[in-house]
Short mmCIF file of C-alpha atoms in Angstrom, two decimals:
data_model
loop_
_atom_site.label_atom_id
_atom_site.label_comp_id
_atom_site.label_asym_id
_atom_site.label_seq_id
_atom_site.Cartn_x
_atom_site.Cartn_y
_atom_site.Cartn_z
CA MET G 1 -29.43 -4.80 -57.20
CA THR G 2 -25.85 -5.63 -56.66
CA ARG G 3 -23.26 -2.64 -56.78
CA LYS G 4 -20.48 -3.34 -58.42
CA ILE G 5 -17.41 -2.15 -56.29
CA VAL G 6 -14.18 -0.43 -58.03
CA LEU G 7 -11.20 -0.53 -56.16
CA ASP G 8 -7.66 0.67 -56.85
CA ALA G 9 -5.95 -2.56 -58.02
CA ASP G 10 -2.64 -2.09 -55.52
CA PHE G 11 -4.74 -1.41 -52.38
CA SER G 12 -6.99 -4.42 -53.21
CA ARG G 13 -4.14 -6.78 -53.80
CA GLY G 14 -2.52 -5.51 -50.55
CA ILE G 15 -5.84 -5.53 -48.34
CA ASP G 16 -6.74 -8.97 -49.82
CA ARG G 17 -3.62 -10.64 -48.72
CA ILE G 18 -4.38 -9.66 -45.07
CA LEU G 19 -8.13 -10.48 -45.27
CA LYS G 20 -7.18 -13.87 -46.67
CA GLY G 21 -4.50 -14.38 -44.03
CA ILE G 22 -7.17 -13.50 -41.13
CA CYS G 23 -9.64 -16.26 -42.49
CA GLU G 24 -6.72 -18.73 -42.50
CA ASN G 25 -5.84 -18.10 -38.87
CA LEU G 26 -9.67 -18.57 -38.21
CA GLN G 27 -10.39 -21.60 -40.23
CA LEU G 28 -9.70 -25.54 -39.29
CA THR G 29 -6.21 -26.50 -39.52
CA GLN G 30 -5.18 -29.41 -41.96
CA THR G 31 -4.93 -31.55 -38.74
CA GLN G 32 -8.00 -30.67 -37.25
CA HIS G 33 -9.71 -31.36 -40.57
CA ARG G 34 -8.41 -34.73 -40.62
CA LEU G 35 -9.43 -35.57 -36.83
CA ALA G 36 -12.74 -34.18 -37.59
CA GLU G 37 -13.05 -36.73 -40.51
CA GLU G 38 -12.04 -39.85 -38.54
CA HIS G 39 -14.25 -38.91 -36.00
CA TYR G 40 -16.99 -38.39 -38.22
CA LYS G 41 -16.42 -41.89 -39.74
CA ALA G 42 -16.21 -43.77 -36.47
CA VAL G 43 -19.72 -42.17 -35.26
CA SER G 44 -21.21 -42.99 -38.72
CA ASN G 45 -19.79 -46.66 -38.37
CA TRP G 46 -21.27 -46.72 -34.70
CA LEU G 47 -24.72 -45.29 -35.98
CA GLU G 48 -25.09 -47.61 -38.83
CA GLN G 49 -23.87 -50.82 -37.22
CA PRO G 50 -26.18 -53.85 -37.98
CA GLY G 51 -28.17 -54.96 -34.95
CA SER G 52 -28.33 -51.32 -33.54
CA ILE G 53 -31.89 -49.79 -32.66
CA LEU G 54 -31.55 -47.39 -35.64
CA ALA G 55 -29.98 -49.76 -38.36
CA PRO G 56 -33.43 -50.84 -39.55
CA PHE G 57 -33.87 -47.16 -40.80
CA GLU G 58 -30.63 -47.29 -42.42
CA PRO G 59 -29.23 -44.12 -40.88
CA THR G 60 -26.61 -41.97 -43.18
CA ILE G 61 -24.63 -39.01 -42.08
CA TYR G 62 -23.66 -36.27 -43.88
CA PRO G 63 -21.98 -32.51 -42.87
CA GLN G 64 -24.09 -29.56 -43.12
CA GLY G 65 -23.06 -25.99 -42.61
CA SER G 66 -19.87 -24.31 -42.38
CA LEU G 67 -17.80 -27.47 -43.07
CA PRO G 68 -18.94 -28.46 -46.58
CA MET G 69 -19.23 -24.77 -47.52
CA GLY G 70 -15.67 -24.11 -46.56
CA VAL G 71 -16.22 -21.18 -44.00
CA THR G 72 -15.60 -22.46 -40.73
CA ASN G 73 -14.45 -20.02 -38.09
CA LYS G 74 -12.98 -20.42 -34.61
CA PRO G 75 -15.40 -18.98 -32.02
CA LEU G 76 -14.62 -16.53 -29.73
CA TRP G 77 -13.24 -17.31 -26.16
CA ARG G 78 -12.52 -21.00 -26.74
CA ASP G 79 -10.90 -23.44 -28.86
CA GLU G 80 -13.63 -25.74 -30.25
CA TYR G 81 -15.28 -25.38 -33.64
CA ASP G 82 -18.74 -26.35 -34.02
CA LEU G 83 -19.03 -28.63 -36.91
CA ASP G 84 -22.60 -29.79 -37.91
CA PHE G 85 -23.98 -32.93 -39.24
CA ILE G 86 -27.16 -34.55 -40.23
CA CYS G 87 -27.99 -38.14 -39.39
CA GLU G 88 -30.92 -39.08 -41.83
CA LEU G 89 -33.21 -41.97 -41.14
CA GLN G 90 -35.37 -43.90 -44.05
CA LEU G 91 -38.32 -43.20 -41.96
CA GLU G 92 -41.31 -40.70 -42.51
CA SER G 93 -42.09 -38.13 -39.86
CA GLY G 94 -45.68 -39.70 -39.92
CA GLN G 95 -44.55 -42.74 -38.29
CA ILE G 96 -42.71 -41.37 -34.89
CA THR G 97 -42.97 -38.35 -32.97
CA PRO G 98 -40.27 -36.08 -32.58
CA ALA G 99 -39.66 -37.01 -28.89
CA ASP G 100 -39.23 -40.89 -30.00
CA LEU G 101 -36.79 -40.16 -32.98
CA PHE G 102 -34.88 -38.10 -30.47
CA SER G 103 -34.94 -40.91 -27.81
CA LYS G 104 -33.86 -43.48 -30.04
CA PHE G 105 -30.69 -41.40 -31.24
CA GLU G 106 -29.83 -40.60 -27.94
CA TYR G 107 -30.04 -44.24 -26.63
CA ARG G 108 -27.79 -45.35 -29.60
CA ILE G 109 -25.26 -43.07 -28.64
CA ARG G 110 -25.05 -43.89 -25.11
CA GLU G 111 -24.41 -47.41 -26.06
CA HIS G 112 -20.87 -46.23 -26.78
CA LYS G 113 -18.81 -45.38 -23.35
CA ASP G 114 -16.38 -42.76 -25.06
CA TYR G 115 -19.62 -41.12 -26.93
CA ARG G 116 -21.47 -40.97 -23.58
CA GLU G 117 -18.98 -39.28 -21.59
CA ARG G 118 -18.71 -36.93 -24.37
CA MET G 119 -22.47 -36.43 -25.01
CA GLU G 120 -24.45 -33.26 -24.34
CA LEU G 121 -28.36 -32.84 -25.35
CA GLY G 122 -29.14 -29.65 -27.45
CA LYS G 123 -32.49 -28.29 -28.73
CA ARG G 124 -32.13 -30.08 -31.77
CA CYS G 125 -28.88 -32.22 -31.73
CA ILE G 126 -26.50 -34.38 -29.92
CA CYS G 127 -23.10 -32.82 -29.62
CA LEU G 128 -20.15 -34.94 -28.94
CA LYS G 129 -17.39 -32.53 -27.34
CA TYR G 130 -13.66 -33.12 -28.54
CA ALA G 131 -11.41 -31.00 -26.02
CA HIS G 132 -9.38 -28.16 -27.75
CA ASP G 133 -10.42 -29.25 -31.14
CA PHE G 134 -14.36 -29.28 -32.29
CA HIS G 135 -17.74 -30.52 -31.13
CA LEU G 136 -19.63 -32.79 -33.66
CA ASP G 137 -23.36 -31.44 -33.48
CA ILE G 138 -25.34 -34.17 -35.03
CA VAL G 139 -28.78 -33.80 -35.85
CA PRO G 140 -31.21 -36.70 -36.44
CA ALA G 141 -33.72 -36.51 -39.13
CA CYS G 142 -36.72 -38.10 -40.92
CA THR G 143 -36.36 -38.09 -44.72
CA ASN G 144 -38.79 -36.27 -46.29
CA GLY G 145 -38.31 -37.06 -49.90
CA LYS G 146 -41.93 -36.26 -51.37
CA PHE G 147 -40.74 -32.42 -51.23
CA GLY G 148 -37.63 -33.16 -53.05
CA GLU G 149 -34.01 -34.55 -52.97
CA GLY G 150 -32.37 -33.57 -49.83
CA GLN G 151 -35.63 -32.63 -47.87
CA VAL G 152 -35.66 -33.81 -44.21
CA ARG G 153 -37.73 -33.23 -40.98
CA ILE G 154 -35.66 -32.62 -38.03
CA PRO G 155 -37.21 -32.91 -34.25
CA ASP G 156 -37.43 -29.90 -31.87
CA ARG G 157 -37.12 -31.36 -28.33
CA GLU G 158 -38.55 -28.33 -26.62
CA LEU G 159 -41.41 -27.72 -28.88
CA GLU G 160 -41.89 -31.11 -29.70
CA ASN G 161 -42.57 -30.81 -33.39
CA TRP G 162 -41.00 -31.02 -36.72
CA LYS G 163 -39.07 -28.58 -38.82
CA ASP G 164 -38.42 -28.93 -42.42
CA THR G 165 -34.93 -28.22 -44.04
CA ASN G 166 -32.59 -29.05 -46.78
CA SER G 167 -29.15 -28.83 -45.76
CA LYS G 168 -27.84 -30.78 -48.83
CA GLN G 169 -29.41 -28.32 -51.42
CA TYR G 170 -28.32 -25.67 -49.65
CA VAL G 171 -24.63 -26.49 -49.35
CA ASP G 172 -24.77 -27.23 -53.03
CA TRP G 173 -26.79 -23.97 -53.84
CA PHE G 174 -24.09 -21.99 -51.87
CA ASN G 175 -20.81 -23.80 -53.62
CA ALA G 176 -22.24 -23.53 -57.05
CA ILE G 177 -22.24 -19.68 -56.65
CA ALA G 178 -19.02 -19.71 -55.13
CA ASN G 179 -17.28 -22.02 -57.32
CA ALA G 180 -19.18 -21.46 -60.43
CA ASP G 181 -16.31 -22.52 -62.92
CA ARG G 182 -15.54 -25.84 -60.96
CA ASP G 183 -17.19 -29.46 -60.67
CA LEU G 184 -18.81 -29.89 -57.31
CA SER G 185 -19.17 -33.16 -55.89
CA ARG G 186 -22.34 -34.29 -54.55
CA HIS G 187 -22.80 -35.21 -50.46
CA ASP G 188 -24.06 -38.79 -51.05
CA GLU G 189 -24.51 -41.59 -48.66
CA ALA G 190 -21.83 -42.28 -46.38
CA ALA G 191 -20.42 -38.85 -47.82
CA PRO G 192 -16.98 -38.23 -46.32
CA ILE G 193 -16.09 -34.78 -45.18
CA PRO G 194 -15.34 -32.66 -48.30
CA PRO G 195 -11.51 -32.00 -48.54
CA GLN G 196 -10.10 -28.52 -47.48
CA GLU G 197 -9.84 -26.42 -50.36
CA GLU G 198 -6.48 -25.19 -51.44
CA PHE G 199 -6.08 -21.59 -49.92
CA GLU G 200 -5.07 -20.16 -53.42
CA ASP G 201 -8.37 -21.91 -55.04
CA LYS G 202 -10.65 -20.57 -52.72
CA SER G 203 -13.56 -18.14 -53.48
CA ALA G 204 -13.74 -14.48 -52.52
CA LEU G 205 -17.48 -15.37 -51.36
CA LYS G 206 -16.14 -17.65 -48.86
CA PHE G 207 -13.55 -15.44 -47.38
CA ALA G 208 -16.35 -12.87 -47.28
CA VAL G 209 -18.81 -15.17 -45.22
CA GLN G 210 -15.95 -15.98 -43.04
CA LEU G 211 -15.22 -12.69 -42.29
CA MET G 212 -18.70 -11.32 -41.69
CA LYS G 213 -19.13 -14.28 -39.16
CA ARG G 214 -16.23 -13.07 -37.45
CA GLY G 215 -17.50 -9.44 -37.38
CA ARG G 216 -20.76 -10.87 -36.18
CA ASP G 217 -19.24 -12.71 -33.32
CA MET G 218 -17.15 -9.64 -32.29
CA ALA G 219 -19.92 -7.18 -32.51
CA PHE G 220 -22.41 -9.51 -30.43
CA GLN G 221 -19.67 -11.14 -27.89
CA ASP G 222 -21.90 -9.66 -24.94
CA LYS G 223 -25.15 -10.13 -26.78
CA ASP G 224 -25.02 -13.41 -28.62
CA ASP G 225 -28.58 -14.05 -28.19
CA LEU G 226 -29.47 -11.17 -30.59
CA ALA G 227 -26.70 -12.15 -32.90
CA PRO G 228 -27.83 -12.93 -36.84
CA ALA G 229 -27.60 -16.53 -37.59
CA SER G 230 -24.67 -17.63 -40.09
CA ILE G 231 -27.01 -19.07 -42.46
CA VAL G 232 -28.92 -15.63 -42.77
CA LEU G 233 -25.21 -14.11 -43.57
CA SER G 234 -24.26 -16.74 -45.83
CA THR G 235 -27.51 -16.51 -47.97
CA LEU G 236 -27.63 -12.79 -48.03
CA ALA G 237 -23.73 -12.71 -49.22
CA ALA G 238 -24.15 -15.60 -51.84
CA LYS G 239 -27.34 -13.49 -53.22
CA SER G 240 -25.19 -10.57 -53.77
CA TYR G 241 -22.25 -12.07 -54.97
CA SER G 242 -21.24 -10.64 -58.62
CA GLY G 243 -18.23 -13.08 -59.22
CA ASN G 244 -15.67 -10.28 -57.78
CA THR G 245 -12.58 -11.78 -57.09
CA SER G 246 -11.63 -9.28 -54.29
CA VAL G 247 -11.95 -10.19 -50.86
CA PHE G 248 -12.61 -6.41 -49.61
CA GLY G 249 -14.75 -5.75 -52.68
CA THR G 250 -17.03 -8.95 -52.14
CA VAL G 251 -17.53 -7.68 -48.35
CA ALA G 252 -18.31 -4.22 -49.60
CA GLU G 253 -20.43 -5.36 -52.03
CA THR G 254 -22.73 -7.77 -49.89
CA LEU G 255 -22.65 -4.92 -47.11
CA TYR G 256 -24.30 -2.55 -49.67
CA HIS G 257 -26.84 -5.08 -51.02
CA ILE G 258 -27.85 -5.98 -47.69
CA GLN G 259 -28.10 -2.40 -46.56
CA ALA G 260 -30.10 -1.61 -49.79
CA GLN G 261 -32.57 -4.39 -48.93
CA ILE G 262 -33.20 -3.49 -45.47
CA LEU G 263 -34.00 0.39 -46.54
CA ALA G 264 -36.38 -1.16 -49.36
CA SER G 265 -38.25 -3.58 -47.13
CA PRO G 266 -41.62 -2.21 -45.63
CA GLY G 267 -41.28 -4.30 -42.59
CA ARG G 268 -38.27 -6.47 -41.82
CA LEU G 269 -35.83 -7.83 -44.31
CA GLN G 270 -37.19 -11.37 -45.59
CA VAL G 271 -34.58 -13.87 -45.73
CA TRP G 272 -36.00 -17.02 -47.87
CA ASN G 273 -33.97 -20.45 -47.83
CA PRO G 274 -33.41 -21.16 -51.65
CA ALA G 275 -33.07 -24.50 -51.27
CA ASN G 276 -35.90 -25.59 -48.87
CA GLN G 277 -38.83 -26.62 -50.76
CA VAL G 278 -40.99 -26.10 -47.89
CA ALA G 279 -41.10 -22.08 -47.29
CA GLU G 280 -38.49 -21.31 -44.79
CA ASP G 281 -38.05 -17.59 -43.64
CA LEU G 282 -34.63 -17.71 -42.13
CA GLY G 283 -35.08 -14.64 -40.47
CA GLU G 284 -38.40 -15.77 -38.61
CA ARG G 285 -36.54 -15.24 -35.31
CA TRP G 286 -36.65 -11.48 -36.02
CA ASP G 287 -40.60 -11.66 -35.49
CA LYS G 288 -40.32 -12.88 -31.98
CA SER G 289 -36.99 -10.66 -30.99
CA PRO G 290 -37.71 -7.27 -32.67
CA GLU G 291 -34.62 -5.97 -30.39
CA ALA G 292 -32.34 -8.61 -32.44
CA TYR G 293 -33.38 -7.28 -35.65
CA LYS G 294 -32.96 -3.73 -34.84
CA GLU G 295 -29.28 -4.79 -33.38
CA PHE G 296 -28.75 -6.55 -36.90
CA LYS G 297 -29.62 -3.34 -38.87
CA THR G 298 -27.32 -1.11 -36.59
CA TRP G 299 -24.26 -3.69 -37.00
CA ILE G 300 -24.98 -3.73 -40.89
CA SER G 301 -24.76 -0.01 -40.97
CA GLY G 302 -21.71 -0.04 -38.67
CA PHE G 303 -19.75 -2.53 -40.55
CA CYS G 304 -20.62 -0.37 -43.72
CA LEU G 305 -19.15 2.43 -42.24
CA ILE G 306 -16.05 0.96 -41.08
CA TRP G 307 -15.18 -0.92 -44.31
CA GLN G 308 -15.47 2.67 -46.16
CA GLN G 309 -12.91 3.96 -43.51
CA LEU G 310 -10.72 0.92 -44.27
CA GLU G 311 -10.94 1.47 -47.95
CA GLN G 312 -9.50 4.98 -47.13
CA ALA G 313 -6.73 3.99 -44.69
CA ARG G 314 -3.28 4.23 -45.93
CA GLY G 315 -0.39 2.24 -44.21
CA TYR G 316 -0.09 -0.96 -42.09
CA ARG G 317 -0.76 0.80 -38.80
CA ASP G 318 -4.10 2.31 -39.83
CA ILE G 319 -5.10 -0.78 -41.13
CA ASN G 320 -4.27 -2.97 -38.26
CA GLU G 321 -6.17 -0.80 -36.00
CA ILE G 322 -9.48 -1.04 -37.78
CA LEU G 323 -9.04 -4.63 -38.85
CA VAL G 324 -8.24 -5.50 -34.79
CA ALA G 325 -11.54 -3.88 -33.93
CA LEU G 326 -13.54 -5.76 -36.38
CA PHE G 327 -11.91 -9.00 -36.27
CA GLY G 328 -9.72 -9.47 -33.02
CA GLU G 329 -6.19 -9.07 -32.27
CA GLN G 330 -4.99 -12.63 -32.79
CA PRO G 331 -5.96 -13.58 -36.34
CA THR G 332 -5.44 -9.76 -37.28
CA ARG G 333 -1.61 -9.70 -35.93
CA GLU G 334 -0.97 -12.82 -36.99
CA ALA G 335 -2.06 -12.28 -40.76
CA ILE G 336 -0.15 -9.08 -40.82
CA ARG G 337 2.88 -10.70 -39.48
CA GLN G 338 2.71 -13.60 -42.04
CA ASP G 339 2.40 -10.97 -44.73
CA THR G 340 5.18 -8.66 -43.42
CA LEU G 341 7.48 -12.23 -43.52
CA ARG G 342 6.50 -12.62 -47.04
CA LEU G 343 7.30 -9.09 -48.32
CA GLU G 344 10.62 -9.27 -46.17
CA GLN G 345 11.38 -11.99 -48.71
CA ALA G 346 10.53 -10.27 -51.70
CA ARG G 347 12.56 -7.18 -50.28
CA GLN G 348 15.53 -9.48 -50.18
CA ASP G 349 14.82 -10.75 -53.56
CA GLY G 350 14.55 -7.24 -55.09
CA ARG G 351 11.14 -7.72 -55.88
CA LEU G 352 9.35 -5.09 -53.28
CA SER G 353 7.75 -1.89 -54.12
CA VAL G 354 5.54 0.77 -52.55
CA ALA G 355 2.36 1.16 -54.24
CA ALA G 356 1.91 5.01 -54.78
CA GLY G 357 -1.29 6.31 -53.00
CA SER G 358 -2.15 3.39 -50.71
CA GLY G 359 0.99 3.23 -49.03
CA LEU G 360 1.08 -0.67 -48.91
CA LEU G 361 3.98 -2.84 -49.98
CA THR G 362 3.35 -4.73 -53.07
CA THR G 363 5.37 -7.03 -55.42
CA GLN G 364 3.31 -5.88 -58.39
CA SER G 365 5.02 -3.05 -61.21
CA PRO G 366 4.81 -0.42 -61.73
CA ALA G 367 5.51 0.97 -58.25
CA ILE G 368 8.34 2.59 -56.21
CA ALA G 369 11.02 0.24 -55.96
CA VAL G 370 12.13 -0.34 -51.92
CA PRO G 371 16.10 -1.31 -51.79
CA ARG G 372 17.28 -4.21 -49.92
CA ASN G 373 18.08 -3.67 -46.76
CA THR G 374 22.30 -4.15 -46.73
CA PHE G 375 23.08 -2.61 -43.50
CA TYR G 376 22.99 -5.99 -41.70
CA GLY G 377 22.08 -4.37 -38.35
CA GLN G 378 24.05 -1.25 -38.32
#
């Protein structure tokens, strides 16, 4: 069940400007997006090069996760974004062991001097680090087309087994919900990184996912091993999305929906991957870590209360205090600074008013007009 959130229009416009500004300060810049595409294409060319150990298996790389979904967030306490990719080989998992697939992939990366120096081995991926910009986390995968388009199997180095996933279809599923009125392109062979969306065209759902991920990072910064996975948050948010154009309202609806599901669940909340043709419970780690599920429930409950307080806040000072606590000082203060500059320009143009009730400045009518400042410092 999805609760429809009804907001005062002036409050919604004012708070949404700030929330969108926070997201803008968290996402990849246009320059970083261009650099990521350049590095992605270079790595793709290297892995696909004729004569390489991978060439017989026709490798193709495509982005997965936050980048093609349009919900990238800068991590806390470091400059580098985590950008995820799949390198799919036309090879069935029955023809190779997980360890051998990972070994062949690692071997090809090590043949490149620059990549060898940037490389770190992960549990399921090889990470190429580009200081102060991003990490490219590349996961090798075997095709598993008998279960449907986009199905792959990825190796787990530690457990020495396979994990079924379908990141292509997941991205399409999420974007179809977020952008129901837009024609979505497919992520086909040698697919480039999708272009960064124009800020004005971005769906409220995507902003909401960015904010929830940032709120998660802030709340779990001293216990990140207990933090809910980003795919859990994006799945729950997409399933609760009603098409609301308000960012504030979309976050509120998502939180209400999650809390209602938690209360209705006899055990822990089940979060099934809607795109994977092989059953995948995205919250399965909660079975191994009941403490993580307890922390998740506590966080959602607290987030709901703070969001309700935000709806009652009046004026920039109160709103600023709440948002800094939720999302951090730098992105919040920068978003408010940018909003203040925009409104100051509106004041100078004679288009600025104060919305009755919310205490927020607005360029919408009707409202109480704010006169231009003609004292020139006196």
